[in-house]
CSV table of C-alpha atoms and ligand atoms in Angstrom, one decimal:
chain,number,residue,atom,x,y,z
A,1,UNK,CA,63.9,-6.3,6.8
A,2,UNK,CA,62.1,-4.3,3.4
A,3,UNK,CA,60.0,-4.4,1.3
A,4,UNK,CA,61.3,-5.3,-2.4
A,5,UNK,CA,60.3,-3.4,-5.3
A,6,UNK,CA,60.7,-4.1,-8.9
A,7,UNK,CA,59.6,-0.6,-11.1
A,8,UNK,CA,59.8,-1.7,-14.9
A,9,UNK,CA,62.6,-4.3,-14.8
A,10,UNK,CA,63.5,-5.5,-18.4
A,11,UNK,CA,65.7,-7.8,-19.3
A,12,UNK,CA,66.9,-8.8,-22.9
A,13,UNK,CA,69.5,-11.3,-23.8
A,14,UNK,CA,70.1,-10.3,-27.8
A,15,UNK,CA,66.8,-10.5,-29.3
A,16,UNK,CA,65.0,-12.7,-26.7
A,17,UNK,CA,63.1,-10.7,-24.0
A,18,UNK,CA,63.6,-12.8,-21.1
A,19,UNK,CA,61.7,-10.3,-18.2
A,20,UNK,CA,59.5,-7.7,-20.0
A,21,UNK,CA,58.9,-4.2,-18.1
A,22,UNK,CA,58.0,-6.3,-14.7
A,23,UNK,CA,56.2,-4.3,-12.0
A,24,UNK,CA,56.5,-6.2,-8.4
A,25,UNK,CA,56.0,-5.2,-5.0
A,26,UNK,CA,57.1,-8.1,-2.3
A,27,UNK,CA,56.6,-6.9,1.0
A,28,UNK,CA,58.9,-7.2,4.0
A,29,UNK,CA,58.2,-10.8,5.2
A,30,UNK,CA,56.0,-12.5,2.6
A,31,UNK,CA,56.4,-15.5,0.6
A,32,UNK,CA,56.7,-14.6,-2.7
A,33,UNK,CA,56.7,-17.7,-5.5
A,34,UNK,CA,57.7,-16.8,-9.0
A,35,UNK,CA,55.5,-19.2,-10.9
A,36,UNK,CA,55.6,-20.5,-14.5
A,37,UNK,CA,56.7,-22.7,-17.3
A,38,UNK,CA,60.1,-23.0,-17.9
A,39,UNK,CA,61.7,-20.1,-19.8
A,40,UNK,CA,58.9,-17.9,-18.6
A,41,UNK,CA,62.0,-15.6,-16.8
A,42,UNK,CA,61.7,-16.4,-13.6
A,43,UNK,CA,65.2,-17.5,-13.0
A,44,UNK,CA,66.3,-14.4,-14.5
A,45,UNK,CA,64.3,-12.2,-12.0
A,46,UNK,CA,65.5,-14.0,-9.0
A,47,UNK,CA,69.3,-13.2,-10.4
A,48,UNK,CA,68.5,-9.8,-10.9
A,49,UNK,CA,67.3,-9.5,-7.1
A,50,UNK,CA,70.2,-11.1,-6.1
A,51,UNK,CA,72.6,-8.7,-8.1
A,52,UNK,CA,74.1,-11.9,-10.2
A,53,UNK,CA,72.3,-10.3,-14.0
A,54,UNK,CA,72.3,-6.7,-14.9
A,55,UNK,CA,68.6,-5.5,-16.0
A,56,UNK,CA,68.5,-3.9,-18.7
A,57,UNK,CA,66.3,-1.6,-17.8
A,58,UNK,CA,64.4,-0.4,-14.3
A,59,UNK,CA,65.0,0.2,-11.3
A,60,UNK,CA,65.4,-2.8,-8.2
A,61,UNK,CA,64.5,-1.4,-4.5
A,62,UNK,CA,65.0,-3.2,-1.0
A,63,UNK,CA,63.1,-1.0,1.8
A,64,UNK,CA,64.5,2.9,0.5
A,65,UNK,CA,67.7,2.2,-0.9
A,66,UNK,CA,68.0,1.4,-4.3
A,67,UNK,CA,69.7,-1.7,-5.5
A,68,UNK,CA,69.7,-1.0,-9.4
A,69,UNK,CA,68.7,1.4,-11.4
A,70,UNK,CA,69.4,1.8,-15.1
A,71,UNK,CA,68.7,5.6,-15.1
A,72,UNK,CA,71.3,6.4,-12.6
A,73,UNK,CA,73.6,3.7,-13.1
A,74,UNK,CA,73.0,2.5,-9.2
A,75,UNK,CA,74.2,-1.0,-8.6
A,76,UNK,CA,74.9,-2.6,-4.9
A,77,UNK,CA,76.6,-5.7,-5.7
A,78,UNK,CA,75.1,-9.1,-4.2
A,79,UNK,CA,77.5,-9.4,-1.4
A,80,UNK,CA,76.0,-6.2,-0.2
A,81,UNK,CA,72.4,-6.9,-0.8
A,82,UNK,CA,71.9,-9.0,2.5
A,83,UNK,CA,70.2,-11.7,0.2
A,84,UNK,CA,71.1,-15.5,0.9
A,85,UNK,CA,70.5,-17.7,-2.6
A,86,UNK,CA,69.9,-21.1,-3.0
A,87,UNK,CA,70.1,-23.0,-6.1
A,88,UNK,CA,68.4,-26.1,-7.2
A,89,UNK,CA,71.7,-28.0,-7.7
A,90,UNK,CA,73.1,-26.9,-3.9
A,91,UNK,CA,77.2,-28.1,-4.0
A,92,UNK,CA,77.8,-28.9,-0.3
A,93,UNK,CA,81.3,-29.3,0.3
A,94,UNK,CA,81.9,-32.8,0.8
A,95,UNK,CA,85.2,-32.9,2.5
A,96,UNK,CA,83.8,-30.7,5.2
A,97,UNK,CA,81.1,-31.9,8.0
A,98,UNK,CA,77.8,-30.8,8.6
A,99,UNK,CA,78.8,-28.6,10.9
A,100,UNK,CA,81.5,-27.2,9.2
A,101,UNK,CA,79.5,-26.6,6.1
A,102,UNK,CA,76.7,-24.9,8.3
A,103,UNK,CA,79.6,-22.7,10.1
A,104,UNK,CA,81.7,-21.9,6.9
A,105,UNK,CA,80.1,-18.5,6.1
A,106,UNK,CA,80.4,-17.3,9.6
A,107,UNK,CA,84.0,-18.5,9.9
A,108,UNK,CA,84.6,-16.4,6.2
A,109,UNK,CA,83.0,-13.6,8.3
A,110,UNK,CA,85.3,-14.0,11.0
A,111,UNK,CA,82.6,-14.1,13.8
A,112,UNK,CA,83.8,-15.1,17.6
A,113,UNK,CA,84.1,-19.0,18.1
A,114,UNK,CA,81.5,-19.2,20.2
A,115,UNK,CA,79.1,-17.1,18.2
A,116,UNK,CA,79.7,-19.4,15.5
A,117,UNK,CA,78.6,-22.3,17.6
A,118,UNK,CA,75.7,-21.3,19.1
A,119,UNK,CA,74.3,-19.4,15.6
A,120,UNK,CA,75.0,-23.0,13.6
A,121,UNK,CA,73.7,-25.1,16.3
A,122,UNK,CA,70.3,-23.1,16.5
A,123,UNK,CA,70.0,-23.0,13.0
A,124,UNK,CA,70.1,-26.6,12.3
A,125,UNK,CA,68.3,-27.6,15.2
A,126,UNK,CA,65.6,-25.3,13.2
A,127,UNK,CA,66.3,-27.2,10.2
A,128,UNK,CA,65.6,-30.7,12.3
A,129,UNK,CA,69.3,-31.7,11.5
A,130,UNK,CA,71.0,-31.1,14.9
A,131,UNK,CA,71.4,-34.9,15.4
A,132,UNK,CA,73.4,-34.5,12.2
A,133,UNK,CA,76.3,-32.1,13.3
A,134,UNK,CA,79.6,-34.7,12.5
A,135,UNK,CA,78.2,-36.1,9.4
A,136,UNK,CA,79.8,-35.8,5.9
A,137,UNK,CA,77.2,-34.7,2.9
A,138,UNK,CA,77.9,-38.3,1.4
A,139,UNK,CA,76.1,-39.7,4.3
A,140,UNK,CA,72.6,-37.9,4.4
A,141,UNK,CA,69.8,-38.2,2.3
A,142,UNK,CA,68.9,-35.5,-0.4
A,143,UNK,CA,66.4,-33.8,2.2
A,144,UNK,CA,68.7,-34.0,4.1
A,145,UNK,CA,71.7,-32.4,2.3
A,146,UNK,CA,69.1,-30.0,1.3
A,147,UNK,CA,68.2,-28.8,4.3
A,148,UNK,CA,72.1,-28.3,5.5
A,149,UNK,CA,72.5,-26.0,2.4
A,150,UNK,CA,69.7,-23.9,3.2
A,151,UNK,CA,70.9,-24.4,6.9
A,152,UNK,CA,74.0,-22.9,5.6
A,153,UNK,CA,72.8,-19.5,3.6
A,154,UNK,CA,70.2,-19.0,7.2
A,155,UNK,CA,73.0,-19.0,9.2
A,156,UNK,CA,73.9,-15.9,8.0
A,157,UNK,CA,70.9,-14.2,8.5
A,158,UNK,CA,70.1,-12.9,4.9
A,159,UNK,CA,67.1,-10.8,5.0
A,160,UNK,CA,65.6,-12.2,2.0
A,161,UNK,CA,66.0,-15.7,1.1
A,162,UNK,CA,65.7,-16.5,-2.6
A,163,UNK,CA,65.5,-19.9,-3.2
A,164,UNK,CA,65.4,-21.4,-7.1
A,165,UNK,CA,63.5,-24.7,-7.3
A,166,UNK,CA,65.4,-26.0,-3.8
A,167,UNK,CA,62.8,-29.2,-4.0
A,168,UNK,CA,63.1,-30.3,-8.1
A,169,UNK,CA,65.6,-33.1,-7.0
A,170,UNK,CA,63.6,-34.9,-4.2
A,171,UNK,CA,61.1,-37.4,-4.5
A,172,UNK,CA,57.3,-36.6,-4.2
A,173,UNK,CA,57.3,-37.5,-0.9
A,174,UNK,CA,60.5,-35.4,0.4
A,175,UNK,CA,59.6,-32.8,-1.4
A,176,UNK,CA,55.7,-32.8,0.3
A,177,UNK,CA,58.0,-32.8,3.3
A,178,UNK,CA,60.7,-29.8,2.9
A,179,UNK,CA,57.3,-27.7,1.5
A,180,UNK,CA,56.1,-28.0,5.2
A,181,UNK,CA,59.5,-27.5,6.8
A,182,UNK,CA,60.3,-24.8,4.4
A,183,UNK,CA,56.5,-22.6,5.4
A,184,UNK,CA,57.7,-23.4,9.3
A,185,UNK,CA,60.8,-21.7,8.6
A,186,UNK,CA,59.6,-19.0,7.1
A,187,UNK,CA,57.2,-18.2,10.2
A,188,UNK,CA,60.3,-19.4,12.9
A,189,UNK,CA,62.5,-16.7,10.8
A,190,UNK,CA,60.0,-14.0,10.1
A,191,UNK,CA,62.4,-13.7,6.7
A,192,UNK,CA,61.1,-12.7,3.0
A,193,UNK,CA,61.2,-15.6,1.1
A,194,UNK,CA,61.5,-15.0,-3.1
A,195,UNK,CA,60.9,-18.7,-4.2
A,196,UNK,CA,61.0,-19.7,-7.9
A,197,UNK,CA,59.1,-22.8,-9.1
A,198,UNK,CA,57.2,-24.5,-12.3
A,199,UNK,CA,55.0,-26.4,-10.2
A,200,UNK,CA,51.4,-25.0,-9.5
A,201,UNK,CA,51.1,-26.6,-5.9
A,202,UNK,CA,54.2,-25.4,-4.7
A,203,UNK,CA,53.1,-22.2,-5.1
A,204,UNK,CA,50.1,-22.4,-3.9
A,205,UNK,CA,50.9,-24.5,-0.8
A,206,UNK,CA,53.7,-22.7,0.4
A,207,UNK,CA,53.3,-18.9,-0.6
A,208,UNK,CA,51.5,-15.8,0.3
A,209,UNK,CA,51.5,-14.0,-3.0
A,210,UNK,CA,52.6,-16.1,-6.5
A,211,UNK,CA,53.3,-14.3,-9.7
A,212,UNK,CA,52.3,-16.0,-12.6
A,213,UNK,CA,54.9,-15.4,-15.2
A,214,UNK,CA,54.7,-16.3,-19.2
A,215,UNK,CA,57.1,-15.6,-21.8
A,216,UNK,CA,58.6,-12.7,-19.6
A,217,UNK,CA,55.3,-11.0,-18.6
A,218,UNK,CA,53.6,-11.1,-15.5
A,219,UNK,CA,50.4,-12.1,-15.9
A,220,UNK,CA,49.0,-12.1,-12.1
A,221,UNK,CA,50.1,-11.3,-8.5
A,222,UNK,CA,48.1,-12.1,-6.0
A,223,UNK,CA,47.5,-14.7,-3.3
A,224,UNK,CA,47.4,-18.2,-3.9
A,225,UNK,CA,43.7,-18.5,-3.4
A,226,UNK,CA,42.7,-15.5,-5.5
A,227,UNK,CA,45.2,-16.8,-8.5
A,228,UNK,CA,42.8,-20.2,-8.3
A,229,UNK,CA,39.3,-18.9,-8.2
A,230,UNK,CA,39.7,-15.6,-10.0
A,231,UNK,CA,42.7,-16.0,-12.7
A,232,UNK,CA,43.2,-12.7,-14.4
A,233,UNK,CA,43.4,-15.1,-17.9
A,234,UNK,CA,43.4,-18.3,-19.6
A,235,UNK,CA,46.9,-18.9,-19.1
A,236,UNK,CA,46.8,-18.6,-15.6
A,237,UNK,CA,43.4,-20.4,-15.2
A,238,UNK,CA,44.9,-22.9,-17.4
A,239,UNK,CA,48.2,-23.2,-15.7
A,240,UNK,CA,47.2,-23.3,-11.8
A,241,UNK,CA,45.0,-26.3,-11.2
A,242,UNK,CA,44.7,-29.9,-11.1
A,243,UNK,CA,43.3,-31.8,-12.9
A,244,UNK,CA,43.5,-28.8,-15.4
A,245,UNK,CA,40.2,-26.5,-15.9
A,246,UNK,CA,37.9,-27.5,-18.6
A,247,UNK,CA,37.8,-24.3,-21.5
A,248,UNK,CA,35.0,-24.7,-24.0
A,249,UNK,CA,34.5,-21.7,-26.6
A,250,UNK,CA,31.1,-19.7,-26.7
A,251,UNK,CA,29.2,-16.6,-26.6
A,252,UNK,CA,28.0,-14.2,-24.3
A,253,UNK,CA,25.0,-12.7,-25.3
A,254,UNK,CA,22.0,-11.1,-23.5
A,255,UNK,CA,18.7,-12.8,-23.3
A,256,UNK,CA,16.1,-10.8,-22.2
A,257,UNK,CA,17.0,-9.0,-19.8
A,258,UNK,CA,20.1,-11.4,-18.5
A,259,UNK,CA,23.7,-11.8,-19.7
A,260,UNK,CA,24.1,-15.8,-20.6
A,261,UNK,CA,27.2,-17.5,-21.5
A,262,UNK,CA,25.8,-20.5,-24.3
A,263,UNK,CA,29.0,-22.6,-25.0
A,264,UNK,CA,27.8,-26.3,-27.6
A,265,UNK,CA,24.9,-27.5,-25.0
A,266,UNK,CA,25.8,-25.7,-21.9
A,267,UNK,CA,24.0,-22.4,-21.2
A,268,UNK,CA,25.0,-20.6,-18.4
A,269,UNK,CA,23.9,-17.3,-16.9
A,270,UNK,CA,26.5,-15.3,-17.1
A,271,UNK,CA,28.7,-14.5,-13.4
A,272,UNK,CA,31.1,-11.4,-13.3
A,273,UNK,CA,34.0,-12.3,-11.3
A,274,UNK,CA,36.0,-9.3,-12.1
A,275,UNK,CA,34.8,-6.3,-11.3
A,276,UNK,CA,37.2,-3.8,-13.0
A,277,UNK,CA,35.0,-5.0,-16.3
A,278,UNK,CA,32.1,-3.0,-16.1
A,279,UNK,CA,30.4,-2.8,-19.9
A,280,UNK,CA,29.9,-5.7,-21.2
A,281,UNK,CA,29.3,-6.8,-24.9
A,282,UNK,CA,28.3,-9.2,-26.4
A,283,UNK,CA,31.2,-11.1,-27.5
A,284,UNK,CA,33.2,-14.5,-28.3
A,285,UNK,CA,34.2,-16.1,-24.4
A,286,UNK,CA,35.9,-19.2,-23.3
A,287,UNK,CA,34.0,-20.8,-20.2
A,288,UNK,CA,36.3,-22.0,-17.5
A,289,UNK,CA,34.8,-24.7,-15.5
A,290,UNK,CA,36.9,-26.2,-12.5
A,291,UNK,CA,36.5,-29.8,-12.3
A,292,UNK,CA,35.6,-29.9,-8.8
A,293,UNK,CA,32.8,-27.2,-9.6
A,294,UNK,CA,30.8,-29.6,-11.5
A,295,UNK,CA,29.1,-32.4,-10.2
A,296,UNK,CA,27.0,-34.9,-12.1
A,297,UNK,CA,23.5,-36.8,-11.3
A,298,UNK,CA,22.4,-40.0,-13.0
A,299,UNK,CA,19.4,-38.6,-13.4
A,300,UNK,CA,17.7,-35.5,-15.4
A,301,UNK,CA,16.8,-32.1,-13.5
A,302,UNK,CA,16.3,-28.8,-14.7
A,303,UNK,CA,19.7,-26.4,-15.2
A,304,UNK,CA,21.9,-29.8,-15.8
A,305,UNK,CA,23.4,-30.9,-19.0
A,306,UNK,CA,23.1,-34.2,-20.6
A,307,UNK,CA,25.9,-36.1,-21.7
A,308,UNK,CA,27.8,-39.3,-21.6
A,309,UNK,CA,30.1,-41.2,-19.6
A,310,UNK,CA,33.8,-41.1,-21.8
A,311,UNK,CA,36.4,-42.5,-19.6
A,312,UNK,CA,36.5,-43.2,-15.7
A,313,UNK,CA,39.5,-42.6,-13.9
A,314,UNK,CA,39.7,-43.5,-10.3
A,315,UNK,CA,42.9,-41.0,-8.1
A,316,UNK,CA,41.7,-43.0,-4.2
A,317,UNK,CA,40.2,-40.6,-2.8
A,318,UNK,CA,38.4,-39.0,-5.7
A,319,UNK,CA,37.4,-40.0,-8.7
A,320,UNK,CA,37.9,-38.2,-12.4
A,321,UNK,CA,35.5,-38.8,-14.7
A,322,UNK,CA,35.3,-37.8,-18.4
A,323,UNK,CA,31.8,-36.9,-19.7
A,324,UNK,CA,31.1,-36.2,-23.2
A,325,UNK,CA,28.9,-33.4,-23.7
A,326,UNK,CA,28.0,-32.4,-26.8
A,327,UNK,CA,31.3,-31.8,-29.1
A,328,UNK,CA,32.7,-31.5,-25.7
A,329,UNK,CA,34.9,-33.7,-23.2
A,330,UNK,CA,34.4,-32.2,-19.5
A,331,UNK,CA,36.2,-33.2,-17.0
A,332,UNK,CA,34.5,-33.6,-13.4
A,333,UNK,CA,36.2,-34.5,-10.2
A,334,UNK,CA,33.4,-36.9,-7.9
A,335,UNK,CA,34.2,-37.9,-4.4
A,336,UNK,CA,32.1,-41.0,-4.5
A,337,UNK,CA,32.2,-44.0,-6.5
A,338,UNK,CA,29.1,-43.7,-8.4
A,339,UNK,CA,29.9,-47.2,-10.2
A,340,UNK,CA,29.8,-45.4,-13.7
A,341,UNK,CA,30.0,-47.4,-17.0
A,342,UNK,CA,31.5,-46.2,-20.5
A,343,UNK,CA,28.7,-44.9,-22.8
A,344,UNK,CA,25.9,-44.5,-20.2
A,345,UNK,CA,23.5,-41.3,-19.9
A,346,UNK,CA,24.8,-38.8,-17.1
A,347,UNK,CA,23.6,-35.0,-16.5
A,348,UNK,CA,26.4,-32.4,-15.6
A,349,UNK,CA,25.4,-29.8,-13.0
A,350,UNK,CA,27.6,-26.6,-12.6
A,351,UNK,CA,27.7,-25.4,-8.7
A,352,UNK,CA,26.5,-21.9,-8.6
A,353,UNK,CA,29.1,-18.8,-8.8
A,354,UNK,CA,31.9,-20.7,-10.1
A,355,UNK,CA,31.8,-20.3,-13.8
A,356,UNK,CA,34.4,-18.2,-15.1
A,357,UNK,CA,34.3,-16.3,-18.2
A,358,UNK,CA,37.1,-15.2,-20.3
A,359,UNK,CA,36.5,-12.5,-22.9
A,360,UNK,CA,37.6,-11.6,-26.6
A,361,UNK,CA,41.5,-10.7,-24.8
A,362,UNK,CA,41.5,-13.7,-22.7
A,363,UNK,CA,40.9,-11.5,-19.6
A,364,UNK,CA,38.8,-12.3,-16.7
A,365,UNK,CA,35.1,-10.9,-17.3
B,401,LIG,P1,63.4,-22.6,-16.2
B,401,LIG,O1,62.2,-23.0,-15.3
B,401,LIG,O2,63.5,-23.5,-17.4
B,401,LIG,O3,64.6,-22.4,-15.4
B,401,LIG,P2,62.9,-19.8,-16.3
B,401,LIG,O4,61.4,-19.4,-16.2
B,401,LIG,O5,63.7,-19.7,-15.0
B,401,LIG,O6,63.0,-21.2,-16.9
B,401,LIG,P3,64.9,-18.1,-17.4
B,401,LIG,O7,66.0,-19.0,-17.1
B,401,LIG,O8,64.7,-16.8,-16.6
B,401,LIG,O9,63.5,-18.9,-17.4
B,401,LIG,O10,65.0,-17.7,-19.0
B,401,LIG,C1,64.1,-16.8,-19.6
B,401,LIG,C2,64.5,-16.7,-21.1
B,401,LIG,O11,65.8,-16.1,-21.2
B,401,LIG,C3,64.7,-18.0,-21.8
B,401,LIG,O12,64.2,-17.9,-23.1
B,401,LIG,C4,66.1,-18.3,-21.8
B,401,LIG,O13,66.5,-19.1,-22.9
B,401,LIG,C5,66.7,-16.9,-21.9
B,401,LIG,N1,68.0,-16.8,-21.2
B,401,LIG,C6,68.2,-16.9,-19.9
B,401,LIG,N2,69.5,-16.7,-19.6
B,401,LIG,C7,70.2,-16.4,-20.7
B,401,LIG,C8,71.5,-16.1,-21.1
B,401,LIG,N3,72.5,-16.0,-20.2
B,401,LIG,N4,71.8,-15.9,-22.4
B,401,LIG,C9,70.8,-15.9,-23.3
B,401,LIG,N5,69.5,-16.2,-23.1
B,401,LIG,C10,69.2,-16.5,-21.8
């Protein structure tokens, strides 16, 4: 097992910069989710991992040995990288059993019969498909058939498992399924997981660090919860989070003798979340306000905002409503019915500590 290291990995296909000087450290045994919209380059760094695309510049470690490295023209080819892949569109053989599909690599590999057996056996009784040995892929379900191909790259014990949107075929419920089978794994086979993925609560369901990724760059690593309450930018504030955050433009300017963030009718005093941005100025901000950090009262009290109901949209357990506040259309996330009508007077309260403020660059003050 090693730690994997990416030291300025480029990648450029003709003019298009698909991975721009990435710096990444995944330790030995993490969870790693490449997160962003698609074309962002995250397939492209999973290939490069696995030794299937040529950066074009950088260097790719695993533990101390180096993998790739476009200074000294180092390259261990994928076979040798002790890396198991799985693709979103996962071809199981179909003329071949469960168990033969499972047993395949280690057959390849020339392993003694009974080491085959008892290796393919354990893994898919890991996998929860034991009961499934003598089956053909044409008779399981797609969670199924996705578990016996990831079954079948286990088997062989890669030491980092990179996985490329396994779960974008299944249904919502399936896929809420394999996300909890796939985190069991991961503890059961103590491997590193590299997982790529477009959807926000993958990522942060399943992983112990995500890097946020956008138009090649990385624009945060860090662990789930951190990318959530203190994203590095808009994009990733913008990106991670549902329903998305509400981002109203304003100023931060000092009053007195305290920094205030004064965005249409909300004023705010202002919060640093990041602590790397030590002189402030006054300066043109967006306000980031998660819709489950504001709550709203029916009547007035000092430090709330008065608005207007827009739109009421009821999700079972919680409800999203749409309050109009000023030139602005807030949303707020309520977890009881509070039997709202269109057009009536409400007051917006914003629960202490959780404003975030994004500065001229879009960065995190
Ligand atoms: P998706 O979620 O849609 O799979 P992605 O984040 O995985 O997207 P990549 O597949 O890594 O993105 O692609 C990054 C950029 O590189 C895109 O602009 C893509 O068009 C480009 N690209 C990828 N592979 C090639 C290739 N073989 N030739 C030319 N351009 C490519």
């Amino acid at each position: 097992m090693a730690t994997i290291r990416l030291k300025n990995i480029t990648k450029r296909f003709g003019q298009v910069t698909a991975v721009d000087n990435l710096n990444l450290e995944i330790e030995d045994g993490s969870f790693a989710t490449l997160l962003g919209p698609s074309g962002c380059g995250k397939t492209t760094t999973l290939r490069m991992i696995a030794g299937l695309e040529e950066p074009t510049a950088g260097e790719i470690w695993v533990g101390d040995q180096c993998v790739y490295s476009s200074e000294t023209g180092e390259y261990v080819p994928p076979g040798k990288r002790k890396m198991g892949l799985v693709f979103q569109s996962y071809a199981l053989w179909p003329h071949l059993t469960v168990y033969d599909n499972i047993s395949f690599g280690l057959s390849i590999a020339k392993r003694p019969s009974s080491e085959i057996k008892s290796r393919t056996i354990a893994m898919a009784k890991i996998l929860q498909i034991g009961d499934l040995l003598e089956r053909y892929p044409s008779e399981l379900s797609g969670g199924q058939q996705q578990r016996v191909a990831i079954a079948r790259v286990l088997v062989m014990e890669p030491e980092v498992l990179l996985l490329d949107e396994p779960l974008s075929n299944l249904d919502s419920k399936l896929r809420m399924d394999m996300r909890a089978e796939l985190k069991r794994l991961h503890l059961e086979t103590n491997s590193t997981i590299i997982y790529v993925t477009h959807d926000q609560l993958e990522a942060l369901t399943m992983s112990s660090h995500v890097a946020v990724m956008h138009q090649g760059l990385l624009q945060q690593w860090a662990p789930p919860m951190t990318i959530y309450s203190q994203p590095a930018n808009v994009f990733t504030a913008d990106f991670i989070g549902n329903p998305r955050i509400n981002l109203v433009d304003g100023v931060l300017s000092k009053n007195g003798d305290v920094w205030e963030v004064v965005a249409g009718n909300i004023v705010l005093p202002f919060v640093a979340k990041n602590s790397t941005s030590t002189s402030l100025k006054e300066q043109q901000v967006r306000l980031g306000l998660r819709a489950e950090d504001l709550y709203l009262s029916k009547e007035p009290a000092p430090g709330l905002f008065e608005g207007s109901v827009y739109s009421v949209l009821p999700a079972g357990s919680e409800w999203y409503i749409k309050v109009k506040v000023g030139e602005e259309i807030l949303t707020v996330t309520i977890y009881n019915d509070l039997n709202l009508t269109i057009d009536e007077p409400i007051w917006v309260g914003v629960f202490e500590n959780t404003m975030k403020c994004f500065g001229e660059r879009g960065t995190l003050l």
